[in-house]
Structures are given as structure tokens and as C-alpha cells.
mmCIF file of C-alpha atoms in Angstrom:
data_model
loop_
_atom_site.group_PDB
_atom_site.id
_atom_site.type_symbol
_atom_site.label_atom_id
_atom_site.label_comp_id
_atom_site.label_asym_id
_atom_site.label_seq_id
_atom_site.Cartn_x
_atom_site.Cartn_y
_atom_site.Cartn_z
ATOM 1 C CA UNK A 1 19.084 12.381 39.420
ATOM 2 C CA UNK A 2 19.309 8.662 38.608
ATOM 3 C CA UNK A 3 15.863 6.935 36.901
ATOM 4 C CA UNK A 4 15.288 3.672 35.135
ATOM 5 C CA UNK A 5 13.936 5.550 32.244
ATOM 6 C CA UNK A 6 13.753 9.046 30.782
ATOM 7 C CA UNK A 7 10.886 9.777 28.205
ATOM 8 C CA UNK A 8 11.342 12.885 25.967
ATOM 9 C CA UNK A 9 8.074 14.421 24.982
ATOM 10 C CA UNK A 10 4.851 14.587 26.914
ATOM 11 C CA UNK A 11 2.469 13.972 24.144
ATOM 12 C CA UNK A 12 0.241 10.935 23.748
ATOM 13 C CA UNK A 13 2.858 8.400 23.221
ATOM 14 C CA UNK A 14 5.172 9.818 25.950
ATOM 15 C CA UNK A 15 2.452 10.044 28.600
ATOM 16 C CA UNK A 16 1.303 6.534 27.752
ATOM 17 C CA UNK A 17 4.752 5.046 27.974
ATOM 18 C CA UNK A 18 5.752 6.824 31.166
ATOM 19 C CA UNK A 19 2.521 5.954 32.910
ATOM 20 C CA UNK A 20 2.821 2.125 32.122
ATOM 21 C CA UNK A 21 6.480 2.050 32.843
ATOM 22 C CA UNK A 22 5.887 3.870 36.160
ATOM 23 C CA UNK A 23 3.196 1.495 37.339
ATOM 24 C CA UNK A 24 5.339 -1.430 36.378
ATOM 25 C CA UNK A 25 7.459 -0.270 39.105
ATOM 26 C CA UNK A 26 10.104 1.556 37.003
ATOM 27 C CA UNK A 27 11.259 5.128 38.154
ATOM 28 C CA UNK A 28 10.519 7.332 35.251
ATOM 29 C CA UNK A 29 11.202 11.107 34.333
ATOM 30 C CA UNK A 30 9.325 12.582 31.662
ATOM 31 C CA UNK A 31 10.326 15.817 29.982
ATOM 32 C CA UNK A 32 8.876 18.271 27.678
ATOM 33 C CA UNK A 33 9.903 21.794 26.504
ATOM 34 C CA UNK A 34 6.266 22.876 26.387
ATOM 35 C CA UNK A 35 4.823 24.366 29.658
ATOM 36 C CA UNK A 36 1.840 22.123 29.566
ATOM 37 C CA UNK A 37 1.570 18.371 28.525
ATOM 38 C CA UNK A 38 -0.493 16.945 25.725
ATOM 39 C CA UNK A 39 -0.656 20.012 23.418
ATOM 40 C CA UNK A 40 -1.620 18.056 20.583
ATOM 41 C CA UNK A 41 -4.388 16.182 22.299
ATOM 42 C CA UNK A 42 -5.801 19.269 23.494
ATOM 43 C CA UNK A 43 -6.484 20.659 20.002
ATOM 44 C CA UNK A 44 -7.372 17.293 18.404
ATOM 45 C CA UNK A 45 -10.937 16.617 17.220
ATOM 46 C CA UNK A 46 -12.153 20.216 17.630
ATOM 47 C CA UNK A 47 -10.980 20.170 21.282
ATOM 48 C CA UNK A 48 -12.811 16.742 21.920
ATOM 49 C CA UNK A 49 -10.182 14.417 21.019
ATOM 50 C CA UNK A 50 -10.784 11.717 18.557
ATOM 51 C CA UNK A 51 -8.845 9.383 20.893
ATOM 52 C CA UNK A 52 -9.127 6.126 18.967
ATOM 53 C CA UNK A 53 -10.884 4.254 16.124
ATOM 54 C CA UNK A 54 -12.684 0.848 16.367
ATOM 55 C CA UNK A 55 -11.628 -0.033 12.865
ATOM 56 C CA UNK A 56 -7.985 -0.056 13.810
ATOM 57 C CA UNK A 57 -6.210 -2.369 11.570
ATOM 58 C CA UNK A 58 -2.429 -2.363 10.296
ATOM 59 C CA UNK A 59 -3.529 -1.802 6.584
ATOM 60 C CA UNK A 60 -4.791 1.711 7.707
ATOM 61 C CA UNK A 61 -1.158 2.759 8.354
ATOM 62 C CA UNK A 62 1.352 3.905 6.301
ATOM 63 C CA UNK A 63 5.096 2.815 6.444
ATOM 64 C CA UNK A 64 7.942 1.637 4.502
ATOM 65 C CA UNK A 65 7.490 -1.539 6.267
ATOM 66 C CA UNK A 66 3.748 -2.089 6.369
ATOM 67 C CA UNK A 67 4.028 -5.077 8.813
ATOM 68 C CA UNK A 68 5.897 -3.029 11.537
ATOM 69 C CA UNK A 69 2.572 -1.867 13.388
ATOM 70 C CA UNK A 70 1.127 -5.112 13.645
ATOM 71 C CA UNK A 71 2.643 -6.172 16.921
ATOM 72 C CA UNK A 72 2.073 -3.048 18.881
ATOM 73 C CA UNK A 73 -1.539 -2.629 17.686
ATOM 74 C CA UNK A 74 -2.312 -6.298 18.211
ATOM 75 C CA UNK A 75 -1.180 -6.274 21.854
ATOM 76 C CA UNK A 76 -2.694 -2.854 22.845
ATOM 77 C CA UNK A 77 -6.257 -2.382 21.200
ATOM 78 C CA UNK A 78 -8.737 0.415 21.078
ATOM 79 C CA UNK A 79 -10.831 -1.704 23.571
ATOM 80 C CA UNK A 80 -8.186 -1.593 26.087
ATOM 81 C CA UNK A 81 -7.867 2.239 25.643
ATOM 82 C CA UNK A 82 -11.510 2.655 25.872
ATOM 83 C CA UNK A 83 -11.583 0.549 28.979
ATOM 84 C CA UNK A 84 -9.073 3.042 30.421
ATOM 85 C CA UNK A 85 -11.362 5.930 29.218
ATOM 86 C CA UNK A 86 -14.247 4.416 31.152
ATOM 87 C CA UNK A 87 -12.468 3.593 34.204
ATOM 88 C CA UNK A 88 -11.956 7.487 34.485
ATOM 89 C CA UNK A 89 -15.508 8.039 34.000
ATOM 90 C CA UNK A 90 -14.943 9.872 30.688
ATOM 91 C CA UNK A 91 -18.261 9.991 28.793
ATOM 92 C CA UNK A 92 -17.681 9.338 25.072
ATOM 93 C CA UNK A 93 -19.436 8.834 21.723
ATOM 94 C CA UNK A 94 -19.034 7.391 18.375
ATOM 95 C CA UNK A 95 -19.007 9.488 15.300
ATOM 96 C CA UNK A 96 -18.924 8.041 11.696
ATOM 97 C CA UNK A 97 -16.472 5.315 10.490
ATOM 98 C CA UNK A 98 -15.501 4.111 14.060
ATOM 99 C CA UNK A 99 -14.252 7.441 15.261
ATOM 100 C CA UNK A 100 -14.442 7.834 19.186
ATOM 101 C CA UNK A 101 -14.573 11.262 20.852
ATOM 102 C CA UNK A 102 -15.067 12.659 24.367
ATOM 103 C CA UNK A 103 -18.401 14.027 25.055
ATOM 104 C CA UNK A 104 -16.856 16.851 26.833
ATOM 105 C CA UNK A 105 -13.333 18.239 26.464
ATOM 106 C CA UNK A 106 -9.911 16.739 25.309
ATOM 107 C CA UNK A 107 -8.560 17.930 28.637
ATOM 108 C CA UNK A 108 -10.110 15.024 30.154
ATOM 109 C CA UNK A 109 -7.905 12.611 28.116
ATOM 110 C CA UNK A 110 -4.726 14.667 29.480
ATOM 111 C CA UNK A 111 -5.996 14.737 32.965
ATOM 112 C CA UNK A 112 -6.564 10.764 32.734
ATOM 113 C CA UNK A 113 -2.957 10.240 31.567
ATOM 114 C CA UNK A 114 -1.549 12.585 33.926
ATOM 115 C CA UNK A 115 -3.503 10.677 36.736
ATOM 116 C CA UNK A 116 -2.126 7.502 35.410
ATOM 117 C CA UNK A 117 1.578 8.892 35.535
ATOM 118 C CA UNK A 118 0.886 9.992 39.131
ATOM 119 C CA UNK A 119 -0.334 6.508 40.028
ATOM 120 C CA UNK A 120 3.242 5.346 38.797
ATOM 121 C CA UNK A 121 5.161 7.857 40.496
ATOM 122 C CA UNK A 122 6.435 9.507 37.273
ATOM 123 C CA UNK A 123 8.460 12.694 37.734
ATOM 124 C CA UNK A 124 7.276 15.181 35.256
ATOM 125 C CA UNK A 125 9.583 18.170 34.013
ATOM 126 C CA UNK A 126 7.803 20.880 31.957
ATOM 127 C CA UNK A 127 9.052 23.888 30.359
ATOM 128 C CA UNK A 128 12.739 23.122 30.174
ATOM 129 C CA UNK A 129 14.375 22.608 26.770
ATOM 130 C CA UNK A 130 16.645 19.395 26.446
ATOM 131 C CA UNK A 131 20.106 21.055 25.927
ATOM 132 C CA UNK A 132 22.263 17.821 25.661
ATOM 133 C CA UNK A 133 21.941 14.101 25.313
ATOM 134 C CA UNK A 134 24.987 11.936 25.957
ATOM 135 C CA UNK A 135 25.405 8.074 25.820
ATOM 136 C CA UNK A 136 28.249 6.273 27.703
ATOM 137 C CA UNK A 137 28.864 3.189 29.804
ATOM 138 C CA UNK A 138 25.343 1.876 28.760
ATOM 139 C CA UNK A 139 23.523 4.944 30.198
ATOM 140 C CA UNK A 140 21.896 8.028 28.885
ATOM 141 C CA UNK A 141 22.560 11.620 30.347
ATOM 142 C CA UNK A 142 20.208 14.271 29.576
ATOM 143 C CA UNK A 143 20.587 17.921 30.560
ATOM 144 C CA UNK A 144 17.116 19.833 30.568
ATOM 145 C CA UNK A 145 16.968 23.612 31.725
ATOM 146 C CA UNK A 146 19.536 23.776 34.667
ATOM 147 C CA UNK A 147 19.136 20.064 35.541
ATOM 148 C CA UNK A 148 20.659 16.733 34.636
ATOM 149 C CA UNK A 149 19.487 13.040 34.703
ATOM 150 C CA UNK A 150 20.661 9.722 33.801
ATOM 151 C CA UNK A 151 19.110 6.424 32.988
ATOM 152 C CA UNK A 152 19.844 2.972 31.213
ATOM 153 C CA UNK A 153 16.673 3.548 28.917
ATOM 154 C CA UNK A 154 15.868 6.688 26.843
ATOM 155 C CA UNK A 155 12.425 6.992 25.020
ATOM 156 C CA UNK A 156 12.253 9.431 22.126
ATOM 157 C CA UNK A 157 8.676 10.441 22.007
ATOM 158 C CA UNK A 158 8.852 14.152 20.794
ATOM 159 C CA UNK A 159 6.735 13.446 17.496
ATOM 160 C CA UNK A 160 7.265 15.178 14.120
ATOM 161 C CA UNK A 161 7.340 18.819 13.008
ATOM 162 C CA UNK A 162 3.473 19.040 12.221
ATOM 163 C CA UNK A 163 1.843 21.975 13.811
ATOM 164 C CA UNK A 164 4.822 24.059 14.854
ATOM 165 C CA UNK A 165 2.733 26.568 16.675
ATOM 166 C CA UNK A 166 2.309 24.164 19.549
ATOM 167 C CA UNK A 167 5.938 23.453 19.781
ATOM 168 C CA UNK A 168 6.433 20.815 17.295
ATOM 169 C CA UNK A 169 9.956 20.236 16.058
ATOM 170 C CA UNK A 170 12.165 17.804 14.147
ATOM 171 C CA UNK A 171 14.227 17.122 17.351
ATOM 172 C CA UNK A 172 13.417 13.441 17.141
ATOM 173 C CA UNK A 173 15.008 12.996 13.809
ATOM 174 C CA UNK A 174 18.058 15.053 14.812
ATOM 175 C CA UNK A 175 18.602 12.870 18.020
ATOM 176 C CA UNK A 176 17.882 9.680 16.266
ATOM 177 C CA UNK A 177 20.416 10.484 13.345
ATOM 178 C CA UNK A 178 22.984 11.173 16.279
ATOM 179 C CA UNK A 179 22.568 7.717 17.240
ATOM 180 C CA UNK A 180 23.097 6.399 13.836
ATOM 181 C CA UNK A 181 19.329 5.825 13.065
ATOM 182 C CA UNK A 182 18.040 6.306 9.513
ATOM 183 C CA UNK A 183 15.275 8.789 8.980
ATOM 184 C CA UNK A 184 12.592 8.207 6.223
ATOM 185 C CA UNK A 185 11.891 11.649 4.610
ATOM 186 C CA UNK A 186 9.435 13.409 6.650
ATOM 187 C CA UNK A 187 6.662 15.284 4.798
ATOM 188 C CA UNK A 188 3.225 16.710 5.737
ATOM 189 C CA UNK A 189 0.290 14.156 5.983
ATOM 190 C CA UNK A 190 -3.309 14.737 6.534
ATOM 191 C CA UNK A 191 -2.871 18.040 4.961
ATOM 192 C CA UNK A 192 -4.982 20.368 2.903
ATOM 193 C CA UNK A 193 -3.691 20.385 -1.042
ATOM 194 C CA UNK A 194 -3.073 23.620 -2.799
ATOM 195 C CA UNK A 195 -4.060 24.242 -6.630
ATOM 196 C CA UNK A 196 -2.880 26.591 -9.111
ATOM 197 C CA UNK A 197 -2.845 27.146 -12.931
ATOM 198 C CA UNK A 198 -5.951 25.713 -14.527
ATOM 199 C CA UNK A 199 -7.483 24.787 -11.262
ATOM 200 C CA UNK A 200 -7.554 28.387 -10.146
ATOM 201 C CA UNK A 201 -11.351 28.692 -11.270
ATOM 202 C CA UNK A 202 -12.317 26.449 -8.016
ATOM 203 C CA UNK A 203 -11.023 29.125 -5.732
ATOM 204 C CA UNK A 204 -14.304 31.119 -6.391
ATOM 205 C CA UNK A 205 -16.037 28.015 -4.646
ATOM 206 C CA UNK A 206 -14.507 28.604 -1.151
ATOM 207 C CA UNK A 207 -16.523 27.257 1.584
ATOM 208 C CA UNK A 208 -18.390 24.742 -0.708
ATOM 209 C CA UNK A 209 -18.489 21.196 0.606
ATOM 210 C CA UNK A 210 -19.632 18.052 -1.012
ATOM 211 C CA UNK A 211 -19.133 14.211 -0.575
ATOM 212 C CA UNK A 212 -16.786 12.724 -3.107
ATOM 213 C CA UNK A 213 -14.472 9.708 -3.552
ATOM 214 C CA UNK A 214 -10.910 11.021 -3.719
ATOM 215 C CA UNK A 215 -8.519 8.648 -5.381
ATOM 216 C CA UNK A 216 -4.586 8.475 -5.628
ATOM 217 C CA UNK A 217 -3.103 5.192 -7.138
ATOM 218 C CA UNK A 218 -4.846 2.416 -5.482
ATOM 219 C CA UNK A 219 -6.007 4.374 -2.377
ATOM 220 C CA UNK A 220 -9.602 5.778 -2.359
ATOM 221 C CA UNK A 221 -11.588 7.568 0.399
ATOM 222 C CA UNK A 222 -15.270 8.588 0.365
ATOM 223 C CA UNK A 223 -15.846 11.289 2.594
ATOM 224 C CA UNK A 224 -16.486 15.296 2.295
ATOM 225 C CA UNK A 225 -14.305 17.544 0.269
ATOM 226 C CA UNK A 226 -14.181 21.330 1.113
ATOM 227 C CA UNK A 227 -13.046 23.890 -1.540
ATOM 228 C CA UNK A 228 -10.859 26.544 0.037
ATOM 229 C CA UNK A 229 -9.182 29.885 -1.145
ATOM 230 C CA UNK A 230 -6.106 28.044 -1.705
ATOM 231 C CA UNK A 231 -7.385 24.629 -3.028
ATOM 232 C CA UNK A 232 -8.932 21.500 -1.390
ATOM 233 C CA UNK A 233 -9.560 20.284 2.134
ATOM 234 C CA UNK A 234 -12.110 18.227 4.158
ATOM 235 C CA UNK A 235 -11.585 14.662 5.317
ATOM 236 C CA UNK A 236 -11.439 12.873 1.817
ATOM 237 C CA UNK A 237 -8.565 15.405 0.777
ATOM 238 C CA UNK A 238 -6.917 15.088 4.030
ATOM 239 C CA UNK A 239 -6.910 11.326 3.795
ATOM 240 C CA UNK A 240 -5.629 11.138 0.414
ATOM 241 C CA UNK A 241 -2.944 13.795 0.848
ATOM 242 C CA UNK A 242 -0.909 11.000 2.890
ATOM 243 C CA UNK A 243 -0.676 8.971 -0.516
ATOM 244 C CA UNK A 244 -0.021 12.039 -2.817
ATOM 245 C CA UNK A 245 3.397 13.037 -3.985
ATOM 246 C CA UNK A 246 4.526 16.206 -5.759
ATOM 247 C CA UNK A 247 3.867 15.796 -9.507
ATOM 248 C CA UNK A 248 1.109 13.279 -9.305
ATOM 249 C CA UNK A 249 -2.477 13.801 -10.220
ATOM 250 C CA UNK A 250 -5.310 12.770 -8.226
ATOM 251 C CA UNK A 251 -8.883 11.908 -9.400
ATOM 252 C CA UNK A 252 -12.138 13.084 -7.729
ATOM 253 C CA UNK A 253 -15.579 11.346 -8.229
ATOM 254 C CA UNK A 254 -17.768 14.266 -8.045
ATOM 255 C CA UNK A 255 -20.901 12.164 -8.169
ATOM 256 C CA UNK A 256 -20.257 8.959 -6.389
ATOM 257 C CA UNK A 257 -24.005 7.839 -6.126
ATOM 258 C CA UNK A 258 -24.536 8.318 -9.802
ATOM 259 C CA UNK A 259 -24.332 5.052 -11.978
ATOM 260 C CA UNK A 260 -23.098 5.024 -15.528
ATOM 261 C CA UNK A 261 -25.573 6.483 -17.814
ATOM 262 C CA UNK A 262 -27.219 8.834 -15.557
ATOM 263 C CA UNK A 263 -27.002 11.857 -17.681
ATOM 264 C CA UNK A 264 -28.227 9.865 -20.808
ATOM 265 C CA UNK A 265 -31.132 8.710 -18.621
ATOM 266 C CA UNK A 266 -31.705 12.226 -17.692
ATOM 267 C CA UNK A 267 -31.780 13.374 -21.198
ATOM 268 C CA UNK A 268 -34.563 10.775 -21.792
ATOM 269 C CA UNK A 269 -36.489 11.872 -18.902
ATOM 270 C CA UNK A 270 -35.939 15.621 -19.022
ATOM 271 C CA UNK A 271 -34.713 16.406 -22.334
ATOM 272 C CA UNK A 272 -35.327 20.306 -21.903
ATOM 273 C CA UNK A 273 -33.070 20.494 -18.599
ATOM 274 C CA UNK A 274 -29.480 21.778 -18.640
ATOM 275 C CA UNK A 275 -26.287 20.027 -17.742
ATOM 276 C CA UNK A 276 -26.016 22.409 -14.731
ATOM 277 C CA UNK A 277 -29.484 21.476 -13.492
ATOM 278 C CA UNK A 278 -28.709 17.964 -13.896
ATOM 279 C CA UNK A 279 -25.383 18.151 -12.003
ATOM 280 C CA UNK A 280 -27.148 20.127 -9.208
ATOM 281 C CA UNK A 281 -28.976 17.014 -8.136
ATOM 282 C CA UNK A 282 -25.655 15.576 -7.113
ATOM 283 C CA UNK A 283 -23.654 18.376 -5.889
ATOM 284 C CA UNK A 284 -24.100 22.019 -4.426
ATOM 285 C CA UNK A 285 -25.500 24.506 -6.788
ATOM 286 C CA UNK A 286 -22.235 26.709 -7.001
ATOM 287 C CA UNK A 287 -20.161 23.578 -7.719
ATOM 288 C CA UNK A 288 -22.636 22.378 -10.396
ATOM 289 C CA UNK A 289 -22.384 25.751 -12.133
ATOM 290 C CA UNK A 290 -18.651 25.650 -12.189
ATOM 291 C CA UNK A 291 -18.561 22.054 -13.305
ATOM 292 C CA UNK A 292 -21.181 22.535 -16.216
ATOM 293 C CA UNK A 293 -19.185 25.582 -17.283
ATOM 294 C CA UNK A 294 -15.991 23.813 -17.494
ATOM 295 C CA UNK A 295 -17.385 20.857 -19.305
ATOM 296 C CA UNK A 296 -18.990 23.000 -21.753
ATOM 297 C CA UNK A 297 -22.321 21.514 -22.630
ATOM 298 C CA UNK A 298 -24.565 24.737 -22.916
ATOM 299 C CA UNK A 299 -27.440 23.170 -24.707
ATOM 300 C CA UNK A 300 -30.191 21.365 -23.156
ATOM 301 C CA UNK A 301 -29.551 17.890 -22.639
ATOM 302 C CA UNK A 302 -32.035 16.821 -25.503
ATOM 303 C CA UNK A 303 -29.654 18.647 -27.875
ATOM 304 C CA UNK A 304 -26.463 16.897 -26.615
ATOM 305 C CA UNK A 305 -25.155 13.899 -28.226
ATOM 306 C CA UNK A 306 -24.796 10.725 -26.027
ATOM 307 C CA UNK A 307 -21.273 10.635 -26.727
ATOM 308 C CA UNK A 308 -20.814 14.283 -25.222
ATOM 309 C CA UNK A 309 -22.929 13.120 -22.191
ATOM 310 C CA UNK A 310 -20.819 10.068 -21.579
ATOM 311 C CA UNK A 311 -17.658 12.216 -21.852
ATOM 312 C CA UNK A 312 -19.282 14.470 -19.176
ATOM 313 C CA UNK A 313 -20.115 11.585 -16.876
ATOM 314 C CA UNK A 314 -16.359 10.202 -17.129
ATOM 315 C CA UNK A 315 -15.314 13.677 -16.332
ATOM 316 C CA UNK A 316 -17.409 13.982 -13.140
ATOM 317 C CA UNK A 317 -16.630 10.551 -12.134
ATOM 318 C CA UNK A 318 -12.763 11.002 -12.425
ATOM 319 C CA UNK A 319 -12.208 14.731 -12.355
ATOM 320 C CA UNK A 320 -8.386 14.888 -12.326
ATOM 321 C CA UNK A 321 -6.482 17.397 -10.275
ATOM 322 C CA UNK A 322 -2.888 18.339 -10.155
ATOM 323 C CA UNK A 323 -2.145 19.942 -6.829
ATOM 324 C CA UNK A 324 0.874 22.361 -6.731
ATOM 325 C CA UNK A 325 1.609 21.530 -3.087
ATOM 326 C CA UNK A 326 0.252 21.221 0.412
ATOM 327 C CA UNK A 327 -0.371 23.718 3.065
ATOM 328 C CA UNK A 328 2.795 22.199 4.860
ATOM 329 C CA UNK A 329 3.370 21.346 8.409
ATOM 330 C CA UNK A 330 1.742 24.343 9.704
ATOM 331 C CA UNK A 331 -1.653 22.782 8.653
ATOM 332 C CA UNK A 332 -0.678 19.048 8.724
ATOM 333 C CA UNK A 333 -2.297 16.915 11.401
ATOM 334 C CA UNK A 334 0.629 14.467 11.319
ATOM 335 C CA UNK A 335 3.994 13.712 9.849
ATOM 336 C CA UNK A 336 4.527 11.085 7.477
ATOM 337 C CA UNK A 337 7.934 9.362 7.375
ATOM 338 C CA UNK A 338 10.206 9.506 10.521
ATOM 339 C CA UNK A 339 12.618 7.151 12.323
ATOM 340 C CA UNK A 340 13.153 4.237 10.028
ATOM 341 C CA UNK A 341 11.303 0.996 11.128
ATOM 342 C CA UNK A 342 14.376 -1.099 9.905
ATOM 343 C CA UNK A 343 16.407 0.274 12.710
ATOM 344 C CA UNK A 344 13.658 -0.684 15.494
ATOM 345 C CA UNK A 345 12.285 -3.914 16.980
ATOM 346 C CA UNK A 346 8.326 -3.944 16.492
ATOM 347 C CA UNK A 347 8.025 -5.720 19.711
ATOM 348 C CA UNK A 348 9.887 -3.276 22.138
ATOM 349 C CA UNK A 349 10.376 -0.054 19.745
ATOM 350 C CA UNK A 350 14.112 -0.489 20.935
ATOM 351 C CA UNK A 351 16.846 0.770 18.402
ATOM 352 C CA UNK A 352 18.607 -2.394 17.381
ATOM 353 C CA UNK A 353 22.109 -1.227 17.463
ATOM 354 C CA UNK A 354 21.682 1.273 20.456
ATOM 355 C CA UNK A 355 20.448 -0.918 23.477
ATOM 356 C CA UNK A 356 18.180 0.951 25.920
ATOM 357 C CA UNK A 357 16.880 3.652 23.080
ATOM 358 C CA UNK A 358 13.410 3.423 22.053
ATOM 359 C CA UNK A 359 11.458 5.506 19.528
ATOM 360 C CA UNK A 360 7.527 5.680 19.683
ATOM 361 C CA UNK A 361 4.497 7.534 18.431
ATOM 362 C CA UNK A 362 4.638 10.094 15.473
ATOM 363 C CA UNK A 363 8.487 10.046 15.591
ATOM 364 C CA UNK A 364 8.534 6.591 13.867
ATOM 365 C CA UNK A 365 7.664 5.967 10.257
ATOM 366 C CA UNK A 366 4.128 4.707 10.894
ATOM 367 C CA UNK A 367 1.282 7.263 9.988
ATOM 368 C CA UNK A 368 -2.444 6.456 10.256
ATOM 369 C CA UNK A 369 -5.561 7.453 8.510
ATOM 370 C CA UNK A 370 -7.495 10.332 9.808
ATOM 371 C CA UNK A 371 -10.025 9.385 12.435
ATOM 372 C CA UNK A 372 -8.119 8.384 15.789
ATOM 373 C CA UNK A 373 -5.799 5.926 14.175
ATOM 374 C CA UNK A 374 -2.617 7.857 15.053
ATOM 375 C CA UNK A 375 -3.579 8.220 18.664
ATOM 376 C CA UNK A 376 -4.037 4.388 18.722
ATOM 377 C CA UNK A 377 -0.552 4.006 17.448
ATOM 378 C CA UNK A 378 0.741 6.332 19.991
ATOM 379 C CA UNK A 379 -1.015 4.427 22.858
ATOM 380 C CA UNK A 380 -0.021 1.109 21.421
ATOM 381 C CA UNK A 381 3.778 1.874 20.754
ATOM 382 C CA UNK A 382 3.931 3.551 24.009
ATOM 383 C CA UNK A 383 2.409 0.731 25.751
ATOM 384 C CA UNK A 384 4.837 -1.831 23.993
ATOM 385 C CA UNK A 385 7.973 0.157 24.756
ATOM 386 C CA UNK A 386 6.892 0.462 28.503
ATOM 387 C CA UNK A 387 6.551 -3.226 28.740
ATOM 388 C CA UNK A 388 10.256 -3.833 27.732
ATOM 389 C CA UNK A 389 11.725 -1.144 30.273
#
């Protein structure tokens, strides 16, 4: 079978690329080893798919080249994807921080993309693993299942290894390396952090959530943190996990709405109250009890020195944690790292030294924040690649 383009991976980026290229008049084959397309779309956003973010901007993406994503994101915007959603009659709503979700099911987004592929006459091959990819005479030959196809353009859209239970693998990296492309070390991102040693006492707080500011280096996120039996999770922690590296400490402001001097003011206003009661006005009771015990001011505030209360404020505003790891690719929403942007064109996603080869979506070393950013990168990079096929 001969095509104009073969797209490997029927996830968000691959579906978008195939649909757009097909509607541009290209004959496209879309291959995925899973039995159904869009597996990651289906489980995202609690099954409602956080399909984009109105606040999308290049500075909300991590990459060894922070400028790489600008071109694609600038040419295919959240407004354009939202217009597509609305053309298909999919009801949506905005949650916090610009996050857009389906009112109904994530299946609506997959159905929309499949409908767009059908409009472009895309051939879809599911449930057959790719067993060989060859390149000769400016053509790519792909064997999948018992079949074989060839095309002058090949698009790698198989994502990263995050969430292996839905079929995610490192296939994109292996294939990219075969073609001589560099791969930036992949690691779990948007992932819960695990604690050990001195932090074990917080395991007793499993299930407690509170709003915090999580900080790592210059990065800071104000959202909820959730204590788990293994460590820390919740949006603030998932966000900061993308910036954290093994061996680093991170800081948590446990009382982000409290101004400096608030405990000394509490001492003057309510000298007979305890530190635990004072903290309980800022965080849940169980957490307040654990923090007060750890800080170690047992007396009433009226009997504590201002110096001790200042130290307690500093501890609460910059509680330092040393995670001993993450919950790994099994629980990571995305993969940070991937095929190096140094080897790709930001305009067309094409490999500089392998004409016709393109890499898009999560397989590339571009990783967005939590909240729909990674889907927007999938749509934009898939669209950019399709324009050049």
C-alpha cells in the first residue's frame, strides 16, 4: 500500500496530524498498536478531557529549548481548537485557571477527531504492532501486523512511556535513535512525589488536602496539595514535580494567605490560644496538629517568645521537603524529555537530517503544565506537521 504519509500513534497528536493532512488532500495511514484510538484522551480529566487551556503560552512549557514551541503554538491556538469542538456540537465548560473540559465525556473528543479523519479519507489500522520501519530511496516502509505500507513521509506520534497500562512505551525514542536523532533523558512529569525518612510522619495525614504554594527553584504554583500514604500529590505537587530533580529539596508555603507577623498578632489578640489552634485557622485540623507537634511550641502563644513565633512562621511559609522519588511512569500524566528539539524544525516538526521524518506531541522534548497545556501542544504540533506534508 502506498501513501503520502504514515502516522504512527493514534493519540491526540497523531489523530490531529492525520485528520489535517487528510483534509489537505494527502493519502494518510494512521497506525496504532492499541485496539482503540485516543486511549490517553479517554482517561484524561477524570473522563471529561481537559482538552486545552485558554492561558496557553510558550513559558508554560518545559524544554531544553524554551523557544521551540512558540511557532506551532502561535499558529494553532486554543481558540482554533475550541472552534472545532463547537462545530461538532460538544458542550464544554471552563474550570479554574483557564482549563476547558467537556460537559459530557472525553469520548466526544475522540469521536470528533475520528470524524475529522474520516472527512480526510484517513485509513486507520488498529491492533497491529509495528514490527519494522525501513528507510531507503527517500521512502519509509512500515510493517504492521501482517501488512506493509510505504510513504515519503513518516510521523512519529507514539508519545512517551507515561501510563504504561494504556499501552504507552518508549517506542518513539528507540525509533528516533535509529534515525540518528538525540533523545533528552525521559523522566516522569506531573507525577506524585514520595517521601521517606524524616517525612514519614506525614503519612498519617493520607487524604488531607490543603491549598499551598509549592516552590522549586524559581518555579512556584499555588494550588491544592494532597497528602497520600506514599507522600504528596494534588495539582500543586504535580506541577512542581516537572521542575524537581532527585536530590533537590522543595518548599511548601502551608499558609499562603497569612502575612508575616500573623502568629505574633495572634499572640496579642488571643494569648491563651495554642499554636495548633492558631494554625488550624489556616489549614485542616489534622495537618495543624502535625505541624504544631513538629514545630514544638507546646505552650500557649502568650508564653512563647516572638522569636520562636517568627521561626514558626518561617517554617510554615517555607516548609522544606526532600522527596526520595516519584511514583514513576505508572502514575505520571506525561513524560518530560524526549526527542531533542535541536534535531527538529520548529516550523514543520521535520527532522533536520532525515527529510520526510517528523516527530510530534509528547514524543518531543516539550512538556506543558498541568491543565490542558499538553493537549494543546499535541493539537498544535500535529497541525504544524500536517501543514508541511
